Amino acid sequence: MSTAPSATEGRMLGWVWRNYLKRRMPFLVVALLLMTVEGSMLGALSYLMQPMFDDVFIAGDSAAVYWVAIAISGVFILRASAAFCHRVLMSWLGERVTAEVQSDLLRHLMTLDQSFFQVHSPGNLIERVRGDSGAIRQIYSGVIAAFGRDFVALVSLLAVTLYIDWRWTLVAAIGTPLLIIPIVALQRLVRRTSRAARAAAAQNSTRLDEIFHGITTIQLTGSEDREAGRFGRSVNQFVRAQLRAEAGSAGIPALIDLVAAIGFAGVLTYGGMQIIGGEKTVGEFMAFFTAMALVFDPLRRLGGVSAALQAAMASVERMYGILQTPPAITSPQPPRAPLPLRSETRIEIDNVTFAYGVDPVLRDTRFIAEAGQTTALVGPSGAGKTTIFTLLTRLADPQAGAVRIGGHDIRDMDLKGLRGLFSVVSQDAALFDETIRDNILLGRSDISQARLEAVLEAAHVSEFLSHMPQGLDTPAGPRGSGLSGGQRQRVAIARALLRDAPILLLDEATSALDAQSEALVQSALDRLSAGRTTLVIAHRLATVRDAHKIVVMERGQVVQQGTHAGLLAEGGLYADLHRLQFKTEV
């Protein structure tokens, strides 16, 4: 049975080599030279057993004591120095490359469209980036190191055994052919079970991600036991898969030990009779016996390396699969349409059809949002309003129809430049576990203090900063948990003001706020929308009655368009929604 890598494995190994190993060849060469020194010292040590026994212990040569002692000490000193240096070097290389792989994975993941993230949970992707990338570290610290050090050690030790007596060597290796088929079978088992273990680990991460994000709901509904049980079952699945992988890995060195037992018994019987007969000296036998005893140690590690490589390849396979997933949304090269000026940001949704799965979310949807005006999107939940924002920013592309800005199809524009046209404020303001300042600036260093203070004032952020322990440098907490809902919204508005994009997208920006916070946030939004092409999604019709145009959507289609007064006079869905909300509020 062949152990040669398949075509897919060859491509994956080639990818690892080209991207993460080849450019570091000078460091690898130095490390391999140090490994060669460490490995060859075992051969030197076993060879020195012969003069130690024959010349020192049996012949009693006092002069030999000194040079043998110095030689053996030198072997250990060289071995220790080489081992220390190459381990530190390989650890450094492994950590650096692992960090690089993680960065590459994250950068690629951030280019993928929304449909990808709908079928891959955050926990699964975290495990791909953090867990699977450890395979590269394993290749450096385990696979390369073992092949470099242990292969040289094996060769040097076998050279000593052959030099002393090639017949003894053949007797010691008599059981080696018995290893081939079991080891190949165990390698396949390790690869398969390691793949299952990585998938189970990703499921664990998904469970934890859901629990920590939903901790408030879990505590309020008393479902702690249910979630603990779900996580426990997921962990048990991982443990079973991991144990099978570990058992397969442990089986390879165990098989080598069984063969070693057969070989030692044969050599001891055959060689012992030769020593008794005076054909061989005790020193020769001890040198051979030491070499053979040391042979099985690197051989065992090399057997373990094959299992480690299979486990690593299971992770490499998962990473390679992610990196081979092409972005569905790309920037045309070169862009076929210019980015519009601020005064030319007329938005046209032209007979757009879009579906995340089988059932369309939008069906031949069409409307126009004039430049510099406010257009509101209203309608029941599931009508497709938020999907309009998704298509405008090219987080997804329609299956039919076109989205145009300034008369040009947005698919013909530079993608980064297109997204730079928009500022977005949503109901769930996305804040990061950084300071309030960092959440507003988002890495920008070209903002003057005067400009920042003006933005803070316009967004009503200044009003609550004085109550913060560190002012603008107060941590916002994980997902902005250190701020109230109204404060988070005002920080998001400050971020949008600083961005100063010509098109503003507001998605239920005030729906979750109390009356006082809503008044402050709405005031900031009014300032933000001034002079911009603004699209507003709102369920509360009172917040959009002054819009230049109101687009009423139902089941993915536009069913009405007009002003607030005109739509009330027209009747239909808008009037029904208004009547229902007015009745509820009364």
XYZ file of C-alpha atoms in Angstrom:
586
model
C 0.000 0.000 0.000
C 1.411 3.363 -1.036
C 2.006 6.208 1.385
C 2.648 8.741 -1.378
C 0.583 11.927 -1.026
C -2.455 12.345 -3.236
C -2.744 15.139 -5.792
C -4.773 17.215 -3.316
C -2.228 16.617 -0.549
C 0.528 17.595 -2.966
C -1.223 20.888 -3.715
C -1.685 21.607 -0.017
C 1.937 20.807 0.818
C 3.009 22.942 -2.139
C 0.882 25.798 -0.787
C 2.539 25.519 2.645
C 5.971 25.402 1.018
C 5.484 28.360 -1.342
C 3.758 30.657 1.122
C 5.262 29.855 4.502
C 8.452 27.788 4.224
C 10.368 28.727 1.078
C 11.147 32.323 2.004
C 12.540 31.175 5.367
C 15.030 28.737 3.883
C 18.133 30.450 5.375
C 16.737 29.978 8.894
C 15.669 26.431 8.074
C 19.132 25.571 6.738
C 20.774 26.819 9.936
C 18.257 24.894 12.026
C 18.779 21.722 9.972
C 22.561 21.995 10.386
C 22.101 22.250 14.143
C 19.742 19.253 14.030
C 22.390 17.330 12.078
C 24.919 18.027 14.814
C 22.484 16.916 17.521
C 21.445 13.770 15.669
C 24.972 12.692 14.741
C 26.094 12.874 18.355
C 24.076 9.741 19.148
C 26.158 7.809 16.627
C 29.345 9.223 18.155
C 28.185 8.306 21.670
C 27.383 4.717 20.732
C 30.735 4.341 18.929
C 32.603 5.492 22.067
C 31.106 2.591 24.009
C 33.636 0.208 22.403
C 36.858 1.917 23.674
C 35.188 2.643 27.012
C 34.546 -1.051 27.624
C 37.506 -2.659 25.787
C 40.269 -0.122 26.553
C 39.160 1.270 29.928
C 37.041 -1.292 31.761
C 38.600 -4.519 30.439
C 42.161 -3.605 29.334
C 42.607 -1.077 32.152
C 44.384 1.508 29.969
C 44.660 4.562 32.264
C 45.579 6.880 29.402
C 42.392 5.952 27.584
C 40.314 7.074 30.544
C 41.047 10.737 29.884
C 40.458 10.889 26.173
C 37.320 8.757 26.378
C 35.964 10.944 29.183
C 36.747 14.137 27.242
C 35.229 12.724 24.060
C 31.994 11.642 25.761
C 31.718 15.004 27.560
C 32.256 16.805 24.260
C 29.487 14.751 22.664
C 27.008 15.781 25.352
C 28.071 19.452 25.250
C 27.738 19.641 21.446
C 24.403 17.824 21.563
C 23.008 20.129 24.267
C 24.153 23.315 22.504
C 22.809 22.271 19.101
C 19.513 21.080 20.592
C 18.950 24.331 22.487
C 19.719 26.546 19.497
C 17.619 24.689 16.930
C 14.635 24.342 19.275
C 14.589 28.066 19.975
C 14.997 28.863 16.275
C 12.269 26.447 15.169
C 9.902 27.676 17.883
C 10.419 31.243 16.694
C 9.798 30.245 13.095
C 6.711 28.235 14.044
C 5.138 31.051 16.031
C 5.880 33.662 13.384
C 4.463 31.551 10.573
C 1.387 30.612 12.620
C 0.684 34.295 13.219
C 1.107 34.946 9.491
C -1.299 32.138 8.586
C -3.874 33.510 11.024
C -3.578 36.965 9.479
C -3.900 35.550 5.958
C -6.986 33.543 6.922
C -8.627 36.552 8.542
C -7.852 38.852 5.620
C -9.318 36.337 3.188
C -12.405 35.717 5.307
C -13.106 39.444 5.363
C -13.305 39.449 1.548
C -16.109 36.866 1.433
C -19.744 37.831 0.997
C -22.671 37.474 3.384
C -23.848 34.127 1.995
C -20.621 32.514 3.225
C -21.140 33.742 6.775
C -24.715 32.530 6.771
C -23.540 28.916 6.499
C -20.347 29.207 8.596
C -20.873 30.149 12.228
C -18.489 32.538 14.028
C -17.334 29.741 16.338
C -16.461 27.535 13.391
C -14.459 30.307 11.745
C -12.682 31.181 15.002
C -11.574 27.564 15.252
C -10.338 27.674 11.645
C -8.252 30.771 12.331
C -7.017 29.967 15.837
C -7.135 26.186 16.135
C -6.305 24.858 12.695
C -3.463 27.312 12.169
C -1.586 25.490 14.947
C -0.911 22.804 12.335
C 1.747 25.055 10.791
C 3.447 25.325 14.165
C 3.328 21.537 14.434
C 4.947 21.179 11.019
C 7.825 23.401 12.137
C 8.354 22.208 15.698
C 7.418 18.571 15.160
C 7.656 17.341 11.591
C 10.648 19.293 10.254
C 12.552 19.088 13.539
C 12.042 15.346 13.829
C 13.024 14.633 10.234
C 16.094 16.842 10.552
C 17.299 15.570 13.919
C 15.982 12.025 14.119
C 16.711 11.043 10.526
C 20.369 12.042 10.952
C 20.480 10.238 14.293
C 19.005 7.124 12.685
C 21.538 7.197 9.838
C 24.516 7.744 12.164
C 23.433 4.963 14.519
C 22.802 2.520 11.688
C 26.233 3.385 10.294
C 27.775 2.381 13.637
C 25.852 -0.905 13.748
C 26.815 -1.765 10.178
C 30.449 -0.888 10.875
C 30.537 -3.196 13.869
C 28.677 -6.119 12.303
C 26.260 -6.056 9.378
C 24.899 -9.482 10.315
C 23.835 -8.272 13.756
C 22.111 -5.335 12.043
C 20.100 -7.642 9.782
C 19.029 -9.748 12.757
C 17.917 -6.634 14.654
C 15.871 -5.426 11.680
C 14.231 -8.761 10.898
C 10.781 -7.660 12.032
C 10.769 -4.284 10.248
C 8.757 -5.414 7.157
C 5.931 -6.328 9.508
C 5.444 -2.609 10.235
C 4.542 -1.398 6.755
C 0.876 -2.365 6.406
C -0.166 -1.544 10.030
C 1.536 1.859 9.909
C -0.152 2.804 6.619
C -3.522 1.804 8.095
C -2.852 3.805 11.273
C -1.825 6.870 9.259
C -5.161 6.827 7.447
C -6.981 6.378 10.749
C -5.153 9.338 12.283
C -5.943 11.560 9.285
C -9.638 10.642 9.369
C -10.080 10.932 13.135
C -8.061 14.163 13.318
C -10.363 15.694 10.727
C -13.366 14.664 12.838
C -11.710 16.068 15.969
C -11.112 19.451 14.316
C -14.751 19.581 13.171
C -15.884 18.739 16.721
C -13.605 21.460 18.117
C -15.223 23.961 15.745
C -18.641 22.879 17.024
C -17.460 23.513 20.598
C -16.380 27.024 19.642
C -19.759 27.621 18.006
C -21.582 26.542 21.169
C -19.438 28.839 23.327
C -19.929 31.752 20.940
C -23.716 31.305 21.101
C -23.721 30.992 24.888
C -21.609 34.067 25.573
C -23.479 36.210 23.057
C -26.823 35.028 24.393
C -25.963 34.977 28.101
C -28.672 37.494 29.029
C -31.381 35.466 27.312
C -30.076 32.252 28.885
C -30.158 33.714 32.384
C -33.561 35.341 31.980
C -35.145 32.165 30.606
C -33.467 29.855 33.111
C -31.984 27.699 30.360
C -28.514 27.326 31.887
C -28.909 23.554 32.301
C -30.053 23.166 28.704
C -27.063 25.073 27.340
C -24.652 23.267 29.665
C -26.069 19.970 28.413
C -25.704 20.971 24.755
C -22.118 22.030 25.351
C -21.412 18.849 27.324
C -22.645 16.675 24.461
C -20.521 18.676 22.020
C -17.444 18.299 24.244
C -18.024 14.551 24.564
C -18.152 14.265 20.791
C -14.823 16.086 20.568
C -13.272 13.913 23.279
C -14.296 10.712 21.485
C -12.868 11.925 18.179
C -9.680 13.200 19.806
C -9.129 9.960 21.715
C -9.451 7.948 18.509
C -6.874 10.234 16.873
C -4.516 9.946 19.869
C -4.923 6.159 19.950
C -3.968 5.959 16.283
C -0.951 8.193 16.886
C 0.149 6.112 19.876
C -0.196 2.893 17.887
C 2.710 3.676 15.554
C 5.502 3.929 18.181
C 3.929 0.973 20.003
C 4.319 -1.164 16.877
C 7.947 -0.051 16.597
C 8.580 -1.159 20.186
C 7.176 -4.611 19.380
C 9.574 -4.946 16.466
C 12.398 -3.694 18.709
C 11.657 -6.476 21.165
C 12.011 -9.095 18.415
C 15.253 -7.521 17.160
C 16.870 -7.230 20.595
C 16.067 -10.810 21.434
C 17.632 -11.989 18.176
C 20.813 -9.901 18.563
C 21.289 -10.854 22.200
C 21.022 -14.566 21.348
C 23.176 -14.459 18.220
C 25.743 -11.915 19.474
C 25.939 -13.368 22.954
C 26.987 -16.744 21.548
C 29.698 -15.046 19.452
C 31.115 -13.256 22.520
C 31.139 -16.497 24.484
C 32.969 -18.106 21.574
C 35.557 -15.304 21.533
C 34.566 -14.030 18.061
C 33.468 -10.595 19.332
C 34.548 -8.369 22.213
C 32.320 -7.016 24.961
C 33.125 -3.486 23.764
C 31.893 -4.269 20.257
C 28.690 -5.747 21.612
C 28.071 -2.775 23.962
C 28.714 -0.282 21.159
C 26.300 -2.209 18.925
C 23.768 -2.693 21.707
C 23.898 1.018 22.602
C 23.474 2.029 18.965
C 20.534 -0.305 18.487
C 18.931 0.827 21.749
C 19.285 4.427 20.601
C 18.081 3.603 17.057
C 14.593 2.777 18.209
C 14.180 6.093 19.998
C 14.489 8.283 16.847
C 12.692 5.555 14.882
C 9.802 5.765 17.342
C 9.733 9.542 17.024
C 9.837 9.314 13.235
C 6.888 6.936 13.422
C 5.098 9.481 15.603
C 5.954 12.194 13.089
C 3.995 10.370 10.398
C 0.954 10.445 12.683
C 1.588 14.100 13.589
C 1.866 14.966 9.912
C -1.470 13.295 9.187
C -3.101 15.202 12.051
C -1.530 18.436 10.809
C -2.719 17.757 7.265
C -6.292 17.451 8.521
C -6.022 21.045 9.780
C -4.119 22.244 6.704
C -6.906 20.780 4.592
C -9.502 22.903 6.425
C -7.417 26.079 6.111
C -6.632 25.387 2.472
C -10.347 24.923 1.800
C -11.100 28.364 3.255
C -8.346 30.074 1.287
C -9.499 28.378 -1.925
C -13.006 29.804 -1.468
C -13.090 32.714 -3.933
C -14.799 35.989 -2.995
C -18.156 36.236 -4.729
C -18.013 40.049 -4.546
C -14.944 41.504 -6.236
C -13.797 44.833 -7.557
C -13.633 45.079 -11.372
C -10.105 45.401 -12.719
C -9.974 48.113 -13.827
C -13.184 49.810 -12.616
C -15.569 50.438 -15.498
C -17.477 53.301 -13.881
C -16.327 56.343 -11.869
C -17.371 57.002 -8.301
C -20.112 59.660 -8.255
C -19.703 63.120 -6.794
C -21.727 64.036 -3.712
C -24.281 65.881 -5.847
C -24.671 62.882 -8.180
C -25.611 60.188 -5.661
C -29.010 59.395 -7.133
C -29.857 55.785 -6.249
C -31.828 53.571 -8.601
C -33.072 50.108 -7.723
C -33.980 48.686 -11.124
C -36.091 45.487 -11.272
C -33.951 43.799 -8.647
C -34.514 40.163 -7.685
C -32.503 38.627 -4.880
C -32.649 35.411 -2.837
C -30.404 34.122 -0.042
C -31.627 30.602 -0.659
C -34.507 29.372 -2.789
C -37.269 31.848 -1.951
C -36.643 35.402 -3.263
C -36.379 38.171 -0.695
C -36.808 40.834 -3.392
C -38.962 40.394 -6.520
C -38.571 42.855 -9.404
C -38.111 45.667 -6.894
C -37.714 49.154 -8.294
C -37.632 52.694 -6.920
C -35.460 55.827 -7.053
C -33.909 57.799 -4.176
C -33.001 61.286 -5.348
C -29.606 62.783 -4.500
C -29.581 64.994 -1.404
C -33.057 63.833 -0.296
C -34.345 61.472 2.380
C -36.103 58.316 1.212
C -37.781 56.088 3.795
C -38.363 52.350 3.431
C -41.304 51.054 5.447
C -43.323 47.869 5.548
C -43.832 44.688 7.557
C -40.898 42.620 8.834
C -39.475 40.422 6.087
C -40.448 42.837 3.327
C -36.811 43.110 2.146
C -35.920 46.558 3.472
C -32.588 45.609 5.064
C -31.702 43.559 1.985
C -31.793 46.807 -0.005
C -28.965 48.104 2.198
C -27.077 44.847 1.707
C -27.253 45.202 -2.068
C -26.413 48.909 -2.054
C -23.141 48.269 -0.220
C -22.402 45.150 -2.288
C -22.336 42.788 0.640
C -24.285 40.723 -1.886
C -25.206 41.093 -5.567
C -28.692 40.675 -7.038
C -29.493 37.653 -9.168
C -31.378 39.893 -11.609
C -31.733 43.620 -12.194
C -29.265 46.347 -11.286
C -28.429 48.800 -8.525
C -27.198 52.143 -9.845
C -25.698 55.200 -8.197
C -25.226 58.319 -10.292
C -26.487 56.401 -13.319
C -23.812 53.681 -13.147
C -24.146 50.049 -12.112
C -22.366 49.701 -8.771
C -20.830 46.401 -9.950
C -18.708 48.476 -12.353
C -17.255 50.620 -9.549
C -14.205 50.062 -7.373
C -15.504 48.050 -4.422
C -13.607 49.856 -1.675
C -14.471 53.225 -3.194
C -18.141 52.229 -3.444
C -18.334 51.313 0.218
C -16.610 54.573 1.025
C -19.743 56.343 -0.275
C -21.794 55.100 2.686
C -22.162 55.841 6.364
C -24.357 53.332 8.186
C -26.103 53.665 11.542
C -28.147 50.633 12.583
C -30.231 49.608 15.565
C -27.420 47.395 16.858
C -24.453 49.762 16.813
C -21.316 47.666 16.237
C -18.754 48.779 18.818
C -15.467 47.088 19.623
C -13.751 46.347 22.918
C -11.628 49.473 22.632
C -11.883 53.018 23.965
C -14.672 55.352 22.888
C -12.043 57.347 20.979
C -10.891 54.255 19.076
C -14.492 53.317 18.250
C -15.061 56.726 16.693
C -11.741 57.112 14.860
C -11.446 53.462 13.701
C -7.719 53.846 13.153
C -7.769 57.259 11.482
C -4.865 59.497 12.452
C -5.648 62.488 10.218
C -8.377 63.963 12.448
C -7.570 67.167 14.306
C -8.685 67.676 17.896
C -10.946 70.539 16.825
C -12.640 68.355 14.199
C -13.105 65.530 16.719
C -14.621 67.830 19.319
C -17.034 69.275 16.752
C -18.175 65.758 15.834
C -18.596 64.811 19.495
C -20.738 67.877 20.039
C -22.868 67.315 16.935
C -23.507 63.669 17.873
C -24.310 64.577 21.520
C -21.444 62.375 22.704
C -19.980 65.251 24.729
C -23.046 65.220 26.972
C -22.171 61.881 28.580
C -18.351 61.952 28.352
C -18.060 64.006 31.532
C -19.636 61.122 33.464
C -17.151 58.602 32.095
C -14.185 57.707 34.357
C -11.594 58.305 31.616
C -13.613 60.509 29.309
C -13.034 59.759 25.646
C -10.477 57.107 26.593
C -12.968 55.066 28.611
C -13.184 51.451 27.337
C -16.488 50.754 25.590
C -16.433 47.125 26.784
C -17.071 43.947 24.757
C -19.566 44.801 21.984
C -20.021 48.210 23.635
C -21.459 46.688 26.821
C -19.982 49.474 28.944
C -22.361 52.003 27.338
C -26.123 52.364 27.307
C -28.108 51.858 24.097
C -28.427 55.589 23.517
C -24.741 56.167 24.173
C -23.774 53.423 21.723
C -25.981 54.993 19.064
C -24.431 58.413 19.583
C -20.931 56.934 19.292
C -21.992 55.277 16.016
C -23.374 58.600 14.770
C -20.129 60.366 15.681
C -18.274 57.730 13.681
C -20.597 58.352 10.714
C -20.184 62.127 10.988
C -16.420 61.754 10.969
C -16.655 59.508 7.929
C -18.530 62.291 6.087
C -19.792 59.960 3.351
C -22.281 61.323 0.778
C -24.876 58.568 1.348
C -26.385 57.783 4.744
C -28.123 54.498 5.574
C -30.207 54.450 8.758
C -31.584 51.068 9.840
C -33.985 51.431 12.779
C -31.440 53.710 14.420
C -33.784 54.878 17.239
C -36.265 52.027 17.607
C -34.748 50.515 20.777
C -34.286 53.775 22.685
C -36.301 55.487 25.392
C -37.949 58.823 24.641
C -35.140 60.982 26.043
C -32.368 59.055 24.281
C -34.406 58.952 21.077
C -34.771 62.728 21.069
C -31.009 63.207 21.410
C -30.175 60.572 18.811
C -32.789 61.892 16.376
C -31.342 65.384 16.726
C -27.890 64.001 15.895
C -29.314 62.067 12.949
C -30.974 65.201 11.577
C -27.596 66.932 11.560
C -25.975 63.880 10.010
C -28.474 63.576 7.159
C -28.331 67.232 6.162
C -27.097 67.542 2.574
C -26.752 63.785 2.131
C -28.674 61.204 0.134
C -30.366 59.376 2.995
C -32.217 56.066 3.091
C -34.085 55.284 6.291
C -35.586 51.993 7.410
C -38.228 52.535 10.075
C -41.134 50.672 11.576
C -42.290 53.715 13.518
C -43.888 55.863 10.849
C -43.771 58.991 12.989
C -39.983 59.126 12.495
C -40.221 59.286 8.672
C -43.260 61.486 8.065
C -41.005 64.349 6.913
C -39.118 62.212 4.381
C -39.097 63.478 0.793
C -40.316 60.068 -0.362
C -41.673 57.015 1.425
C -41.326 53.628 -0.301
C -43.750 51.012 1.023
C -42.596 47.403 0.648
C -44.375 44.099 1.132
C -43.058 40.604 0.392
C -40.069 41.895 -1.508
C -41.953 44.290 -3.755
C -42.667 48.019 -3.783
C -46.428 48.440 -3.402
C -46.633 52.224 -2.821
C -44.486 55.353 -3.155
C -45.131 58.945 -2.190
C -45.117 61.474 0.638
C -46.637 60.879 4.046
C -49.706 62.965 3.299
C -50.151 61.538 -0.179
C -49.917 57.926 1.015
C -52.445 58.547 3.792
C -54.835 60.011 1.254
C -54.215 57.123 -1.134
C -55.052 54.459 1.444
C -53.613 50.973 1.080
C -50.855 49.339 3.167
C -49.258 52.568 4.405
C -52.550 53.930 5.664
C -53.272 50.569 7.324
C -49.890 50.573 9.061
C -50.362 54.175 10.170
C -53.843 53.444 11.482
C -52.588 50.380 13.380
C -49.683 52.258 14.970
C -51.840 55.259 15.848
C -54.453 52.985 17.438
C -51.743 51.105 19.378
C -50.140 54.312 20.622
C -53.500 55.682 21.710
